[in-house]
JSON list of C-alpha atoms in Angstrom, two decimals:
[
{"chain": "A", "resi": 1, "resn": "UNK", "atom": "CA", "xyz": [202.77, 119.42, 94.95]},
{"chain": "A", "resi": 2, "resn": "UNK", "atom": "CA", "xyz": [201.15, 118.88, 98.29]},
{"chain": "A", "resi": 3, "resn": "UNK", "atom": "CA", "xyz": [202.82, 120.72, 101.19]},
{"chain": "A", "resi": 4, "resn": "UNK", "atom": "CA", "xyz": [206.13, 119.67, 101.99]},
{"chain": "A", "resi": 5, "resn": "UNK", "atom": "CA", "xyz": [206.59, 117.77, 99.15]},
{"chain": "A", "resi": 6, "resn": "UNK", "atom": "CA", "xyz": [209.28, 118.28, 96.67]},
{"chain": "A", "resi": 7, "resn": "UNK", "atom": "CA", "xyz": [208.34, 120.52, 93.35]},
{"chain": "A", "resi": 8, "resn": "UNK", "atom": "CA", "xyz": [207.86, 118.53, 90.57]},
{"chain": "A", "resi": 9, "resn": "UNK", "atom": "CA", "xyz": [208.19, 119.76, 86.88]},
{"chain": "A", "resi": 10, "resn": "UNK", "atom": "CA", "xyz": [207.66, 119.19, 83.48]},
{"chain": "A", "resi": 11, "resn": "UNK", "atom": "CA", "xyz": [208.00, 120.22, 80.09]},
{"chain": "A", "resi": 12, "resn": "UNK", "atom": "CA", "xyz": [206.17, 119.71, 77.03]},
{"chain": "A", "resi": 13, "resn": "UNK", "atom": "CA", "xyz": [208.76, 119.96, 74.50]},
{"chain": "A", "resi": 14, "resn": "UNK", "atom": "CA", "xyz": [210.00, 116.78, 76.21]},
{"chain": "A", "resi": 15, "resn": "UNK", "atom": "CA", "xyz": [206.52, 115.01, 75.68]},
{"chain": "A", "resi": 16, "resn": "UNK", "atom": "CA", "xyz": [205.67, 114.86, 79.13]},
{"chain": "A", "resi": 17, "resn": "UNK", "atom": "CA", "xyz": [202.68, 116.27, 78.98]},
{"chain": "A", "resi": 18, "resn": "UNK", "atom": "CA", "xyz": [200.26, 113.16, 79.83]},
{"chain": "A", "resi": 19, "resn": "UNK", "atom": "CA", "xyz": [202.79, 112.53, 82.97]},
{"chain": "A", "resi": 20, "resn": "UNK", "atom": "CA", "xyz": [201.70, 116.23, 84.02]},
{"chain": "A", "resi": 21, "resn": "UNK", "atom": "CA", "xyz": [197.82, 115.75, 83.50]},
{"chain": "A", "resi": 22, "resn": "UNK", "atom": "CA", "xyz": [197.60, 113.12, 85.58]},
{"chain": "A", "resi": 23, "resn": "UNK", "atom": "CA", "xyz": [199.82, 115.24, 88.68]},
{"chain": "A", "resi": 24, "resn": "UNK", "atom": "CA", "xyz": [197.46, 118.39, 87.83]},
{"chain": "A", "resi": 25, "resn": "UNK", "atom": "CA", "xyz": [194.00, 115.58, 88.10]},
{"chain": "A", "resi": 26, "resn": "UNK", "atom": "CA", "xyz": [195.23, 114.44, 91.33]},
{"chain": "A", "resi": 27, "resn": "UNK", "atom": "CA", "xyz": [194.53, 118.07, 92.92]},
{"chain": "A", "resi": 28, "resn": "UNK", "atom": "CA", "xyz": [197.78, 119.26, 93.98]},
{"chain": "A", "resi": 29, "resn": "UNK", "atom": "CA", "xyz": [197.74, 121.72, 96.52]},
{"chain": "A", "resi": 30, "resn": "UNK", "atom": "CA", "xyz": [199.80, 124.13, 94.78]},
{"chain": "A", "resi": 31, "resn": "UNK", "atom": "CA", "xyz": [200.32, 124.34, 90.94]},
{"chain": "A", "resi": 32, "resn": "UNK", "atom": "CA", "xyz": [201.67, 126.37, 88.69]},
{"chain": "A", "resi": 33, "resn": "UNK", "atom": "CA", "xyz": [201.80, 126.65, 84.71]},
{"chain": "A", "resi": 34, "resn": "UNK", "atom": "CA", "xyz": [203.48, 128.57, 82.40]},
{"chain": "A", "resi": 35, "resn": "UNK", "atom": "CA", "xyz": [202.94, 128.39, 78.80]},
{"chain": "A", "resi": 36, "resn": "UNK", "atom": "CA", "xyz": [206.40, 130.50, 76.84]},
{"chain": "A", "resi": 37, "resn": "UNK", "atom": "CA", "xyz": [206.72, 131.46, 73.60]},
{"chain": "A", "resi": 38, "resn": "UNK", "atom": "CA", "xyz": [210.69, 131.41, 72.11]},
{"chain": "A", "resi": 39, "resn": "UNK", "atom": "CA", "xyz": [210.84, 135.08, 71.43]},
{"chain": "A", "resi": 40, "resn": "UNK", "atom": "CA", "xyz": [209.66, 136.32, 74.45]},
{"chain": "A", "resi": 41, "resn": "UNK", "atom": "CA", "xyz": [211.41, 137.12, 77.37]},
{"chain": "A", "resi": 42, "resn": "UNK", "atom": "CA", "xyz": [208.41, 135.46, 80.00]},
{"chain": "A", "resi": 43, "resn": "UNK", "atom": "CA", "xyz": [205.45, 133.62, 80.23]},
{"chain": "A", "resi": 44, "resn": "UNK", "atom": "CA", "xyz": [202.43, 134.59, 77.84]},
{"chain": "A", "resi": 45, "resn": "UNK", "atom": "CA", "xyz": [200.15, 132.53, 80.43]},
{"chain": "A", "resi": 46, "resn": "UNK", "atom": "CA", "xyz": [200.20, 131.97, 83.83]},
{"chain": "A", "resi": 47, "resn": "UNK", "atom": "CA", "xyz": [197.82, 129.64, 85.72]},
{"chain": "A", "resi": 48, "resn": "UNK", "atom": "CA", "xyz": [198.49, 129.66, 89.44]},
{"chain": "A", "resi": 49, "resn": "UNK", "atom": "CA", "xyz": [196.04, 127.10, 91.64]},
{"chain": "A", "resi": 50, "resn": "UNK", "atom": "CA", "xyz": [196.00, 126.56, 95.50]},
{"chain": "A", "resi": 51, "resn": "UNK", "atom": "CA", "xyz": [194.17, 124.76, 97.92]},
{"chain": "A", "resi": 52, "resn": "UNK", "atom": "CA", "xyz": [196.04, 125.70, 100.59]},
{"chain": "A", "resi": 53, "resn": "UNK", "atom": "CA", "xyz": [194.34, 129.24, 101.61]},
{"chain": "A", "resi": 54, "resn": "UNK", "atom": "CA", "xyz": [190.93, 127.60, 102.00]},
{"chain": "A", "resi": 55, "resn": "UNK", "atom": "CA", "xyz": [189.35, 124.68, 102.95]},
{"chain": "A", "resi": 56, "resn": "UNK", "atom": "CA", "xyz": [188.69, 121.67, 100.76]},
{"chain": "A", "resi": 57, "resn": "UNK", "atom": "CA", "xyz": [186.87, 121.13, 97.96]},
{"chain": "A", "resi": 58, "resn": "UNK", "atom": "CA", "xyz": [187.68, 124.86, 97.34]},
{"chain": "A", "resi": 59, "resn": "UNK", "atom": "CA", "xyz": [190.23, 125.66, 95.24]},
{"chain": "A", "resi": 60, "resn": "UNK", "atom": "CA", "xyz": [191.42, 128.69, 93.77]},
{"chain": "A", "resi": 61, "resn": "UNK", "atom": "CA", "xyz": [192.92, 129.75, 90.40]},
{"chain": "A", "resi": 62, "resn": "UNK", "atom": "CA", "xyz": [194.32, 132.71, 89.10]},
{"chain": "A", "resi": 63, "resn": "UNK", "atom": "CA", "xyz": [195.13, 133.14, 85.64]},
{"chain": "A", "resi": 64, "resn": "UNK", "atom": "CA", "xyz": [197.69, 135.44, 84.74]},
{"chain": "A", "resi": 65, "resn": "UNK", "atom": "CA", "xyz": [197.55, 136.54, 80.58]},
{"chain": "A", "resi": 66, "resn": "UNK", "atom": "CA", "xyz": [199.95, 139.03, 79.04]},
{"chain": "A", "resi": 67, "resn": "UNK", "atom": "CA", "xyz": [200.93, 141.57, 81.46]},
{"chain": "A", "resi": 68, "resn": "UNK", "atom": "CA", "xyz": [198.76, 145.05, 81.21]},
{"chain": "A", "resi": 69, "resn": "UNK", "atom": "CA", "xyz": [198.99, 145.59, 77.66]},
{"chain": "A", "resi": 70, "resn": "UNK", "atom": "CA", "xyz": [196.52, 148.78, 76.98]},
{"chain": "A", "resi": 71, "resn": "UNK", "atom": "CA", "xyz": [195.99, 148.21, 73.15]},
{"chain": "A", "resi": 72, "resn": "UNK", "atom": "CA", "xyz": [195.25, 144.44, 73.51]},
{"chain": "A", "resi": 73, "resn": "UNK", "atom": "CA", "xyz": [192.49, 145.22, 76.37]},
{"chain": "A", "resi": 74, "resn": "UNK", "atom": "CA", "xyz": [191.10, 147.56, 73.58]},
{"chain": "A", "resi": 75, "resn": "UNK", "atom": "CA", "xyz": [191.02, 144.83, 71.00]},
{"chain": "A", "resi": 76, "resn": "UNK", "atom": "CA", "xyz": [187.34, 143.42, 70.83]},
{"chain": "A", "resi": 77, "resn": "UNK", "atom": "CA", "xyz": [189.17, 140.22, 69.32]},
{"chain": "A", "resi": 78, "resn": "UNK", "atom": "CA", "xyz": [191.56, 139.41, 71.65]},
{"chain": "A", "resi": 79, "resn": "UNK", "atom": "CA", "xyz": [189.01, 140.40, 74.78]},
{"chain": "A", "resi": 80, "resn": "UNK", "atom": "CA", "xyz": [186.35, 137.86, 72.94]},
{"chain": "A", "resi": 81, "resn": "UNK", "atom": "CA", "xyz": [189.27, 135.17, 73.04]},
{"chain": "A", "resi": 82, "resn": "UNK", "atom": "CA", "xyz": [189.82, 135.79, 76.95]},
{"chain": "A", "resi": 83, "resn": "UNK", "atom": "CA", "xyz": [185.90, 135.07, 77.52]},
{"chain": "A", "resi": 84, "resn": "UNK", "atom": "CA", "xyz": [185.67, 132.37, 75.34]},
{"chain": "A", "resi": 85, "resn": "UNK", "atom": "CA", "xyz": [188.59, 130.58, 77.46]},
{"chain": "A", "resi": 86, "resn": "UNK", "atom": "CA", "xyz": [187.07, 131.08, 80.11]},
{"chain": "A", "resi": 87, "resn": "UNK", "atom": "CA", "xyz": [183.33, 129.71, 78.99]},
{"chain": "A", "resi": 88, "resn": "UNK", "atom": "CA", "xyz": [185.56, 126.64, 78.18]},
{"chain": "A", "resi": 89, "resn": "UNK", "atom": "CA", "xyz": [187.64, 126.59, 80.97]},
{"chain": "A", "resi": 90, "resn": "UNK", "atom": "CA", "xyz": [184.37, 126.97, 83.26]},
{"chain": "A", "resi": 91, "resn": "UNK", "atom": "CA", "xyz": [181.87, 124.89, 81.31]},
{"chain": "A", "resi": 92, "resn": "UNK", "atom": "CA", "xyz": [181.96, 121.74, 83.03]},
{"chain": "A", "resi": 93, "resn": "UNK", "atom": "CA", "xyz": [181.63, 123.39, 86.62]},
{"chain": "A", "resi": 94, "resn": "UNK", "atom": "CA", "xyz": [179.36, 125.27, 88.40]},
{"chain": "A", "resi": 95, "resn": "UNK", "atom": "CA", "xyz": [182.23, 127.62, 89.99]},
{"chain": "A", "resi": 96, "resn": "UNK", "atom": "CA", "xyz": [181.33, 129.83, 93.04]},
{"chain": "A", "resi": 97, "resn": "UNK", "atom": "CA", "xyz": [182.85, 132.81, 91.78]},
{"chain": "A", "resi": 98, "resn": "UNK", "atom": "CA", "xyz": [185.33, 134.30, 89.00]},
{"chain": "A", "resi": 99, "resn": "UNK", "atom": "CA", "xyz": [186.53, 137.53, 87.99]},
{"chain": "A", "resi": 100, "resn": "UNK", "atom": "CA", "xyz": [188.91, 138.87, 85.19]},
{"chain": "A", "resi": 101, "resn": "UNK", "atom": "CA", "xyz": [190.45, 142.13, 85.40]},
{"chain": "A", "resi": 102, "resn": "UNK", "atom": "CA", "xyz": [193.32, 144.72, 84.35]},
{"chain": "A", "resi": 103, "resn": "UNK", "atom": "CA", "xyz": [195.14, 146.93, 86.92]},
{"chain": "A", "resi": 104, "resn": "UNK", "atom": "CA", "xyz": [194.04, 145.26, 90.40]},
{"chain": "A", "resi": 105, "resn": "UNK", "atom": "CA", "xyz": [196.38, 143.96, 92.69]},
{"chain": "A", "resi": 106, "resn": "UNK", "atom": "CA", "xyz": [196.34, 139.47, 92.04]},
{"chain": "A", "resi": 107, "resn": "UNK", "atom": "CA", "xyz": [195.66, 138.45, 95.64]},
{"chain": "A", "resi": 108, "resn": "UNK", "atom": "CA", "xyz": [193.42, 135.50, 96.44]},
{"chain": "A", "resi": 109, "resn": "UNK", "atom": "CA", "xyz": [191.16, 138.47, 97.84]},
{"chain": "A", "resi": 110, "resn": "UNK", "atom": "CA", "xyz": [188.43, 139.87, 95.91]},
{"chain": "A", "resi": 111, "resn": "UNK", "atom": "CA", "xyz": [187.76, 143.21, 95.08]},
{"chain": "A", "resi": 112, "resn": "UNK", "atom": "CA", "xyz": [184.93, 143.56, 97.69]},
{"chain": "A", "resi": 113, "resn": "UNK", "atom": "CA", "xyz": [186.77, 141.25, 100.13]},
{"chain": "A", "resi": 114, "resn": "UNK", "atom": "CA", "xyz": [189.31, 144.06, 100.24]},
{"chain": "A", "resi": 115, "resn": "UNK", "atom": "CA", "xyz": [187.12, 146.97, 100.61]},
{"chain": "A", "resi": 116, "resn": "UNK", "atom": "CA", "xyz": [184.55, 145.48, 102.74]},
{"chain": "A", "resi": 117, "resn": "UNK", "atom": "CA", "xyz": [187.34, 144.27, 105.00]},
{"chain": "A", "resi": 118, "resn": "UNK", "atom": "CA", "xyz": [185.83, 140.35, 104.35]},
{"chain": "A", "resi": 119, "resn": "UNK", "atom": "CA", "xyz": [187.98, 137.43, 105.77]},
{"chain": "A", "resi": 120, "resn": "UNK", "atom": "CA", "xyz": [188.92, 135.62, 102.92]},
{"chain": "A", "resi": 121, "resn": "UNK", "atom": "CA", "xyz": [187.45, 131.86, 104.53]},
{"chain": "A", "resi": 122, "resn": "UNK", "atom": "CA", "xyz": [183.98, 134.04, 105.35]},
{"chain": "A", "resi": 123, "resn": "UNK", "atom": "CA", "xyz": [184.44, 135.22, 101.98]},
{"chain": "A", "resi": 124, "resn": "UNK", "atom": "CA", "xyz": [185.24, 131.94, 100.15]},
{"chain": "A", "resi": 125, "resn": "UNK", "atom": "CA", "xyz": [182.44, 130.02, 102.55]},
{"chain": "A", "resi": 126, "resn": "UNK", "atom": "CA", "xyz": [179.46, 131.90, 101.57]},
{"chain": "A", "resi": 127, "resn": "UNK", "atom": "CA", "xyz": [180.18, 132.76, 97.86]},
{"chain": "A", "resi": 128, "resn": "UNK", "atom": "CA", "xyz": [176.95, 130.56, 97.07]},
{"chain": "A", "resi": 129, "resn": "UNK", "atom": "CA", "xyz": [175.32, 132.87, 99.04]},
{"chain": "A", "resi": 130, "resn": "UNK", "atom": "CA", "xyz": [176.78, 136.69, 98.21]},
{"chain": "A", "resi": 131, "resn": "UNK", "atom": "CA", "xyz": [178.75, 137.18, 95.20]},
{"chain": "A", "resi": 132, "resn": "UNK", "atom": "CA", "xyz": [182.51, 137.93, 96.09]},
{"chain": "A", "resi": 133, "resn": "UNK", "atom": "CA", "xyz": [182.81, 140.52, 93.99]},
{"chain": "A", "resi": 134, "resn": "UNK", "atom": "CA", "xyz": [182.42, 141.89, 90.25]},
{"chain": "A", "resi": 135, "resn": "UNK", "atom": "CA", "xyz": [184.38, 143.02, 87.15]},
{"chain": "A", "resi": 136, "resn": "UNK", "atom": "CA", "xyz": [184.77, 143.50, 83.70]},
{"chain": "A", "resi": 137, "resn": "UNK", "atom": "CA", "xyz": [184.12, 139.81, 83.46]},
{"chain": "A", "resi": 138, "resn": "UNK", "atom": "CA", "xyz": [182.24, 138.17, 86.70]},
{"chain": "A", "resi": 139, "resn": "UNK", "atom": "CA", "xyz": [181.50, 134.44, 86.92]},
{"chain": "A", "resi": 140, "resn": "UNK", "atom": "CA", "xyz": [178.57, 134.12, 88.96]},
{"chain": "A", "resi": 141, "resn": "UNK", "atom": "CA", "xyz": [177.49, 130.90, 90.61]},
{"chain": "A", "resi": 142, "resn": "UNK", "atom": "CA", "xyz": [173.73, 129.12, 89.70]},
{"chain": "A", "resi": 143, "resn": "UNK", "atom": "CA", "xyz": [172.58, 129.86, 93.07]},
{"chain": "A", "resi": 144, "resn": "UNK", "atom": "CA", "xyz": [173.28, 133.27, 92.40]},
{"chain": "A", "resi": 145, "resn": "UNK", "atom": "CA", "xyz": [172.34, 133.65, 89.21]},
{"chain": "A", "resi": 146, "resn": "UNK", "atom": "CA", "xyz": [168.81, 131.97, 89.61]},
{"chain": "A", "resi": 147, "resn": "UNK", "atom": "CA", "xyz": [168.34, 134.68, 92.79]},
{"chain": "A", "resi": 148, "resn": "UNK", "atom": "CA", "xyz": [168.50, 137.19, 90.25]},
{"chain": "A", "resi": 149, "resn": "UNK", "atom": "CA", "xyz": [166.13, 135.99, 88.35]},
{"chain": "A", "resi": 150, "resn": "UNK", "atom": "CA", "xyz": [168.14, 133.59, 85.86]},
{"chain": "A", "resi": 151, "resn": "UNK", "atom": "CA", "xyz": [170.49, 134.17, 82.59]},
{"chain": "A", "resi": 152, "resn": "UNK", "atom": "CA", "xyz": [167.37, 136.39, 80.92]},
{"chain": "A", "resi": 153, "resn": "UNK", "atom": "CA", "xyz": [166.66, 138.12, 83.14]},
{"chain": "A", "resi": 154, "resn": "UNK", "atom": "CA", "xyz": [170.35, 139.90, 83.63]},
{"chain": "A", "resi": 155, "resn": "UNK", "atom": "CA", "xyz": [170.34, 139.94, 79.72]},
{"chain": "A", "resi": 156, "resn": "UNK", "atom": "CA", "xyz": [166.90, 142.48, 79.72]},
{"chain": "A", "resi": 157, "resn": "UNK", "atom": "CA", "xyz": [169.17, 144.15, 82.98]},
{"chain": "A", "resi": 158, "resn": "UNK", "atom": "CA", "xyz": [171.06, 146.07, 80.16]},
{"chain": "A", "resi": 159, "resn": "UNK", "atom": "CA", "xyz": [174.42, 145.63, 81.96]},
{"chain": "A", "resi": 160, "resn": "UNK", "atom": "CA", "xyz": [176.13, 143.52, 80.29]},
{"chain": "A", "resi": 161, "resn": "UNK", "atom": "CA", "xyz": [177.43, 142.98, 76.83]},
{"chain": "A", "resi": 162, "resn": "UNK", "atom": "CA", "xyz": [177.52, 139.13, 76.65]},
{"chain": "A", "resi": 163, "resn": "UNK", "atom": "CA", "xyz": [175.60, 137.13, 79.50]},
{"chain": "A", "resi": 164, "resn": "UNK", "atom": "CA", "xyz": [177.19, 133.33, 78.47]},
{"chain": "A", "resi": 165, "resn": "UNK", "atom": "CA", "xyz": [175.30, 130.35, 80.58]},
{"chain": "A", "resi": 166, "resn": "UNK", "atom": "CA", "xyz": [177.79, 127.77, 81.43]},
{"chain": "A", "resi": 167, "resn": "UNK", "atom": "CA", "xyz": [176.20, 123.84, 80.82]},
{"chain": "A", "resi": 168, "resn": "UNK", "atom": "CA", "xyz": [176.87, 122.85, 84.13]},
{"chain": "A", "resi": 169, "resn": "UNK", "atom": "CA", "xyz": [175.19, 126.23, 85.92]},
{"chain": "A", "resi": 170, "resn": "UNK", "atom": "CA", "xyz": [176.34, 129.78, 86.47]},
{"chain": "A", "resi": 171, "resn": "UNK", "atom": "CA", "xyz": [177.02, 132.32, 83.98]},
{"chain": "A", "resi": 172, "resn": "UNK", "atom": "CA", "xyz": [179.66, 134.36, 82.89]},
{"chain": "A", "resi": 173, "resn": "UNK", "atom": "CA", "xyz": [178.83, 137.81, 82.40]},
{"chain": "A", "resi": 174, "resn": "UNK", "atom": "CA", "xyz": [180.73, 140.43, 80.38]},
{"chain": "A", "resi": 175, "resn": "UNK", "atom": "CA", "xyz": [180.48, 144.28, 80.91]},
{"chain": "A", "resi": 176, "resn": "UNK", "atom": "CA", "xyz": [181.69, 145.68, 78.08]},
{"chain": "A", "resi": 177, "resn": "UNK", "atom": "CA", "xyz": [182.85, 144.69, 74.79]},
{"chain": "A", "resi": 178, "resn": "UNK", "atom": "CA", "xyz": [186.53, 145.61, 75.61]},
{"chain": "A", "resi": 179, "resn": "UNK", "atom": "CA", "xyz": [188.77, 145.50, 78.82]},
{"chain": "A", "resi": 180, "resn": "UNK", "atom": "CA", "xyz": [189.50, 149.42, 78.16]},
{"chain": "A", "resi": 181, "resn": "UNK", "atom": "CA", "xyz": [185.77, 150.35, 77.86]},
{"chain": "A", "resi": 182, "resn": "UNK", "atom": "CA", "xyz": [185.34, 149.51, 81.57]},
{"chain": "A", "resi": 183, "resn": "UNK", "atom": "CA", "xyz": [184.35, 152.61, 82.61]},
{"chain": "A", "resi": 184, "resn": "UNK", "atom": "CA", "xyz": [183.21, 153.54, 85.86]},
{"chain": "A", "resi": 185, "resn": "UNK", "atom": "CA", "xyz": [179.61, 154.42, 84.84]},
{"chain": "A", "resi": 186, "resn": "UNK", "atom": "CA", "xyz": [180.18, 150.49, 82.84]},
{"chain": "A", "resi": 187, "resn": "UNK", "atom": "CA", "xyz": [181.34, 149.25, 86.34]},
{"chain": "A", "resi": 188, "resn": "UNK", "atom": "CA", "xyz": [178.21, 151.29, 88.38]},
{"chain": "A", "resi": 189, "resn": "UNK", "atom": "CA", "xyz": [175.84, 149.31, 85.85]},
{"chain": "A", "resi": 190, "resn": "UNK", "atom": "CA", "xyz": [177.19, 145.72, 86.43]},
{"chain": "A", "resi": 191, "resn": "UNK", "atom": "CA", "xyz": [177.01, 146.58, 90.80]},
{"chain": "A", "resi": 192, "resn": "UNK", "atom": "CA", "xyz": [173.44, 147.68, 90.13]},
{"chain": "A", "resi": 193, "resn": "UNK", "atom": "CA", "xyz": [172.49, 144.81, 88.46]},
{"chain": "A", "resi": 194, "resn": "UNK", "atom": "CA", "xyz": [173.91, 142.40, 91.09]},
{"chain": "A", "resi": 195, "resn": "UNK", "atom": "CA", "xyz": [173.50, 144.51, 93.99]},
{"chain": "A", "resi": 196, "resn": "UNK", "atom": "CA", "xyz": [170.84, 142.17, 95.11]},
{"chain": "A", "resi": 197, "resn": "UNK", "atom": "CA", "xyz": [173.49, 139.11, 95.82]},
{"chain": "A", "resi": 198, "resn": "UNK", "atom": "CA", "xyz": [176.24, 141.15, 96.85]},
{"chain": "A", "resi": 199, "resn": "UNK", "atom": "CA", "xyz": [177.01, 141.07, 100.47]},
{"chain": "A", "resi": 200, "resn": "UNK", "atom": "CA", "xyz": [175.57, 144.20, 102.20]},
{"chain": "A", "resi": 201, "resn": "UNK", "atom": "CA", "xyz": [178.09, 146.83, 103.99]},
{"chain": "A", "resi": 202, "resn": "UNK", "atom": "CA", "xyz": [179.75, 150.16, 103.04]},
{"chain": "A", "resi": 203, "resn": "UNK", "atom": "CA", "xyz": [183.07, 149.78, 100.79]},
{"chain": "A", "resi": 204, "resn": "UNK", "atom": "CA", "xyz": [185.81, 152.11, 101.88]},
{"chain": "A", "resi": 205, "resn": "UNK", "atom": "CA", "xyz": [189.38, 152.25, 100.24]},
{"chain": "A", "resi": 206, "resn": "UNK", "atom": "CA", "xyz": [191.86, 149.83, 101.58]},
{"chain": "A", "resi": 207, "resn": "UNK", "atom": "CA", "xyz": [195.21, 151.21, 101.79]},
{"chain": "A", "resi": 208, "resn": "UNK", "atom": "CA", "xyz": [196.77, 147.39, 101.65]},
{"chain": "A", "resi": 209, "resn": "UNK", "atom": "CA", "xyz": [194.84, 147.21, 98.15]},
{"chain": "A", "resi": 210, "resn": "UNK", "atom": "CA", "xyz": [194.91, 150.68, 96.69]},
{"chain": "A", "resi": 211, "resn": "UNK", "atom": "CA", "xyz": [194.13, 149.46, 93.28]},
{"chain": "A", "resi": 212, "resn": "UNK", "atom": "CA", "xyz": [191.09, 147.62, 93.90]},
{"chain": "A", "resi": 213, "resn": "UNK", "atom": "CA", "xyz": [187.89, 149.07, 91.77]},
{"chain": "A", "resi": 214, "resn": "UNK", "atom": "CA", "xyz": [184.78, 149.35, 93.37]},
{"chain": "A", "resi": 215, "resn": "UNK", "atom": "CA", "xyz": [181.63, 151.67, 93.44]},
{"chain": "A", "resi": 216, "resn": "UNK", "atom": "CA", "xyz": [181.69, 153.24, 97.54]},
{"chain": "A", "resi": 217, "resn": "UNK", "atom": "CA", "xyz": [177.85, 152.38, 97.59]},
{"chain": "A", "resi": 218, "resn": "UNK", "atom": "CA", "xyz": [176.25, 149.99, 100.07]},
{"chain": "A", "resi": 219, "resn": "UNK", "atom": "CA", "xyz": [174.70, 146.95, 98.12]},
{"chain": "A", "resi": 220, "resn": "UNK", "atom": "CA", "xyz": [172.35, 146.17, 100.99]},
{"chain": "A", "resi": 221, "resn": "UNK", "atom": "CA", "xyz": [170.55, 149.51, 100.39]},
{"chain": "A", "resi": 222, "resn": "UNK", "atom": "CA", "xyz": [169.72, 147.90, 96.95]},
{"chain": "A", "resi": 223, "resn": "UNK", "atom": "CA", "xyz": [166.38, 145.82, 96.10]},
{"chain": "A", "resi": 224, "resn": "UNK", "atom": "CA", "xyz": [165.84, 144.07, 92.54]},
{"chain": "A", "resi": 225, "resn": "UNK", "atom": "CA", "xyz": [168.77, 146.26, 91.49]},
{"chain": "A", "resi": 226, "resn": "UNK", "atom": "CA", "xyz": [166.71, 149.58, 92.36]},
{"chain": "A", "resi": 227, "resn": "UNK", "atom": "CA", "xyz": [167.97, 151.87, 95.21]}
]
């Protein structure tokens, strides 16, 4: 729906699914879909988009999948199948930034917009120029990924476990094999490696987002990923 317009739904299992395509291709301001299964008691998936919080042709999606379930984030075959949707998801765009993680707090705010205390339009602006943040999983732009010295080059960086180049520019670069294997030293590696396009400042706990992960090091003091 756009604002002030009424919510419109629709459901599958009544075959309405081209009538919802072409509502979704229009570029609603506000969208939401929930795929169910009928044994469980909510939504498997959740994809959440909005326009609203930031200036066109930005748009922002959040994909919600499965609740924090610990044994699935330490399933190399079910954390393969998240990155793989989102190579798909991604391929025909060159997003500005993406992130997939377990335990943060889902706010249209980025880890390092939290912590660095970033307005979220500053944030959202310049994402072609500083990366918003990182993750087990960060999608980082072409611009971004070319100032670091392209898709190889953060392949021979040793930080990442899978470095996936999307066809229509950025990449999508995977920490660790599993979700659960995350570890902070995992998480100090992937900051290193795009210190360079991070945006510069010291990171200090937010007590609005207590959950937020982050490595209290100033990126700015960082060149070609060396301190």
């Amino acid at each position: 729906m756009d604002e002030g317009d009424e919510d419109k739904e629709f459901s599958l299992a009544a075959g309405e699914w081209d009538a919802m395509r072409a509502e979704l291709l229009r570029g609603p301001e506000v969208a939401g879909v929930l795929v169910a299964l009928p044994e469980a008691d909510r939504p498997v998936v959740h994809v959440m988009s909005s326009s609203i919080l930031v200036k066109r042709p930005n748009a922002e999606v959040q994909i919600l999948v499965g609740g924090e379930d610990e044994e699935r984030a330490a399933d190399p075959a079910y954390c393969r199948s998240v990155v793989e949707f989102l190579i798909a998801a991604l391929d025909a765009v060159n997003p500005a930034f993406g992130r997939v993680c377990m335990g943060e707090p889902v706010t249209p705010k980025a880890n390092l917009d939290a912590v660095l205390n970033r307005k979220l339009r500053k944030s959202v602006a310049e994402a072609r120029q500083s990366l918003r943040g990182y993750a087990w999983v960060t999608v980082c732009p072409s611009e971004l990924t070319d100032a670091l010295g392209g898709a190889d080059a953060l392949k021979r960086s040793g930080a990442f476990h899978r470095v996936a180049s999307l066809a229509s520019g950025g990449t999508v670069l995977q920490a660790t094999e599993t979700l659960a294997a995350f570890s902070n030293e995992a998480m100090r590696k992937t900051f290193q490696a795009l210190a360079p396009v991070l945006p510069p400042g010291v990171p200090r706990l937010n007590p609005a987002a207590p959950y937020a992960r982050f490595v209290p090091e100033d990126a700015g003091l960082f060149v070609g990923g060396r301190r």
